[in-house]
PDB file of C-alpha atoms in Angstrom:
ATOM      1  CA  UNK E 268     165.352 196.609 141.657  1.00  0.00           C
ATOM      2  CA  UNK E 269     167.741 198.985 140.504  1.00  0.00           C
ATOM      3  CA  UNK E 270     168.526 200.211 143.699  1.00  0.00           C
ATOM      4  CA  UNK E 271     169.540 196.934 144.711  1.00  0.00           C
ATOM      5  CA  UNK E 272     171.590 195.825 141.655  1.00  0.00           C
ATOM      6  CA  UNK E 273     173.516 199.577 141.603  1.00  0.00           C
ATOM      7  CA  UNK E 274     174.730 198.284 145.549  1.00  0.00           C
ATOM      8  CA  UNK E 275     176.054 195.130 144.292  1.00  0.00           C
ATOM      9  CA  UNK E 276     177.931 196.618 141.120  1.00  0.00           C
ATOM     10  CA  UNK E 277     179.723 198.955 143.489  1.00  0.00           C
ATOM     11  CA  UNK E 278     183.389 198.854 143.496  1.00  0.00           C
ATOM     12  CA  UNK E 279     185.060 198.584 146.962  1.00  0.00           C
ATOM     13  CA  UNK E 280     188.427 199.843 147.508  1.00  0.00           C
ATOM     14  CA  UNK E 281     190.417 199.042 150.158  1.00  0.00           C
ATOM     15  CA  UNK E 282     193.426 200.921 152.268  1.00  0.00           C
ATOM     16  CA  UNK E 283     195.325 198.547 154.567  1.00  0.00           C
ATOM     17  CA  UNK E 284     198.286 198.876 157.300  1.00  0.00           C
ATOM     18  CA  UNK E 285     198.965 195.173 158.601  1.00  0.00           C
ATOM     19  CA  UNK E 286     202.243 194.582 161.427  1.00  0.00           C
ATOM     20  CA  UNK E 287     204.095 191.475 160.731  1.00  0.00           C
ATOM     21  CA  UNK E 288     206.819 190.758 163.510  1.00  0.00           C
ATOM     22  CA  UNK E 289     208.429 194.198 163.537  1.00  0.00           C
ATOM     23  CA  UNK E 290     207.329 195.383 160.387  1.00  0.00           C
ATOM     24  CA  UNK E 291     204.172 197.264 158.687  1.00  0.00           C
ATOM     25  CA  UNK E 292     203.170 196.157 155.550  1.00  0.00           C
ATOM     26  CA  UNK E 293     200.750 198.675 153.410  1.00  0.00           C
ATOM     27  CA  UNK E 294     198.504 198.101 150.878  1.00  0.00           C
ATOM     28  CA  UNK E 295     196.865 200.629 148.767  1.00  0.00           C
ATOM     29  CA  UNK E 296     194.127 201.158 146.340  1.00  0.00           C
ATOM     30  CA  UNK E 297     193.560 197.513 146.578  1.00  0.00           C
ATOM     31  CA  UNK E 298     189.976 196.788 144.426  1.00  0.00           C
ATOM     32  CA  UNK E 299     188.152 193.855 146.256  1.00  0.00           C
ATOM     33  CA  UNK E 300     184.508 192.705 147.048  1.00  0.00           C
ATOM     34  CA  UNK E 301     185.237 192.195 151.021  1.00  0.00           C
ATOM     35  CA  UNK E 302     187.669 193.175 153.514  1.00  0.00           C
ATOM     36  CA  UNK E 303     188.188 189.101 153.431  1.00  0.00           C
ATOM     37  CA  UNK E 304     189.401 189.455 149.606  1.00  0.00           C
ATOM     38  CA  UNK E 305     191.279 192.744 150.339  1.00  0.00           C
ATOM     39  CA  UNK E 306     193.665 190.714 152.816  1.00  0.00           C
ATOM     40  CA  UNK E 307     194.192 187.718 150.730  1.00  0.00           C
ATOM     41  CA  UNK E 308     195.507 190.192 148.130  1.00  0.00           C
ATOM     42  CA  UNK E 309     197.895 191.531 150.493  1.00  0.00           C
ATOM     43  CA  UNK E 310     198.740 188.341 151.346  1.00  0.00           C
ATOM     44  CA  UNK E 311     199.947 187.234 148.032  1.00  0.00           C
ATOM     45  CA  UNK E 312     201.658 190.340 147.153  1.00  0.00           C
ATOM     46  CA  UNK E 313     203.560 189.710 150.194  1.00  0.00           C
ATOM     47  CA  UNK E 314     204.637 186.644 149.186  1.00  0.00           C
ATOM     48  CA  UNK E 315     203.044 185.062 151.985  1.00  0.00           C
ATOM     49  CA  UNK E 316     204.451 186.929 154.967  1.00  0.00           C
ATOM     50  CA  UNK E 317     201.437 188.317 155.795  1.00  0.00           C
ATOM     51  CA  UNK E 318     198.756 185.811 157.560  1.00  0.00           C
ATOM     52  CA  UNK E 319     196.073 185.280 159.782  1.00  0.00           C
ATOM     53  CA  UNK E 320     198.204 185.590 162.456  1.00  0.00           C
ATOM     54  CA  UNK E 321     198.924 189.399 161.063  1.00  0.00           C
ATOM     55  CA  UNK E 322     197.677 192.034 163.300  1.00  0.00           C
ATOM     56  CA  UNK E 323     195.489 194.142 161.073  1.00  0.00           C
ATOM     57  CA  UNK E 324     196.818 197.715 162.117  1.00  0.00           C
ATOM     58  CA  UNK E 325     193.646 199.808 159.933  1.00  0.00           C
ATOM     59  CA  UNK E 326     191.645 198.905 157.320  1.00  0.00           C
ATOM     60  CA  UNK E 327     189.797 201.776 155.273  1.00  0.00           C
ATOM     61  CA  UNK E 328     187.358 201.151 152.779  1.00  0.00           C
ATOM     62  CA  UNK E 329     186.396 203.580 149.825  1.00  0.00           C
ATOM     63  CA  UNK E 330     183.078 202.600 147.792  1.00  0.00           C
ATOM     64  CA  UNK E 331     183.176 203.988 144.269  1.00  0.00           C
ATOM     65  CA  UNK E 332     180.122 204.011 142.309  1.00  0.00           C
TER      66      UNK E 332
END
């Protein structure tokens, strides 16, 4: 059981490059559960610009325990 509830305490962090007509947009250090919430960060800090449309360039993720 502890196993288990240590995995879903686990803090994900995410590095992301995303291209956006002709530019890259970078996000760093962004703390999320999912690559899903990572990029809907990014998309509000980019005041929208960034969408589903967005080709997703890389997308590293850290786990910190």
């Amino acid at each position: 059981m502890h196993k288990v509830y240590s995995l879903t305490m686990a803090v994900k962090i995410f590095d992301i490059e995303v291209l956006e007509d002709d530019m890259v947009y970078v996000g760093n250090d962004i703390r999320a559960k999912d690559k899903e919430t990572a990029l809907k960060i990014l998309t509000l800090m980019s005041g929208g610009i960034i969408n589903e449309d967005s080709e997703i360039l890389s997308c590293e993720e850290k786990t910190v325990h």
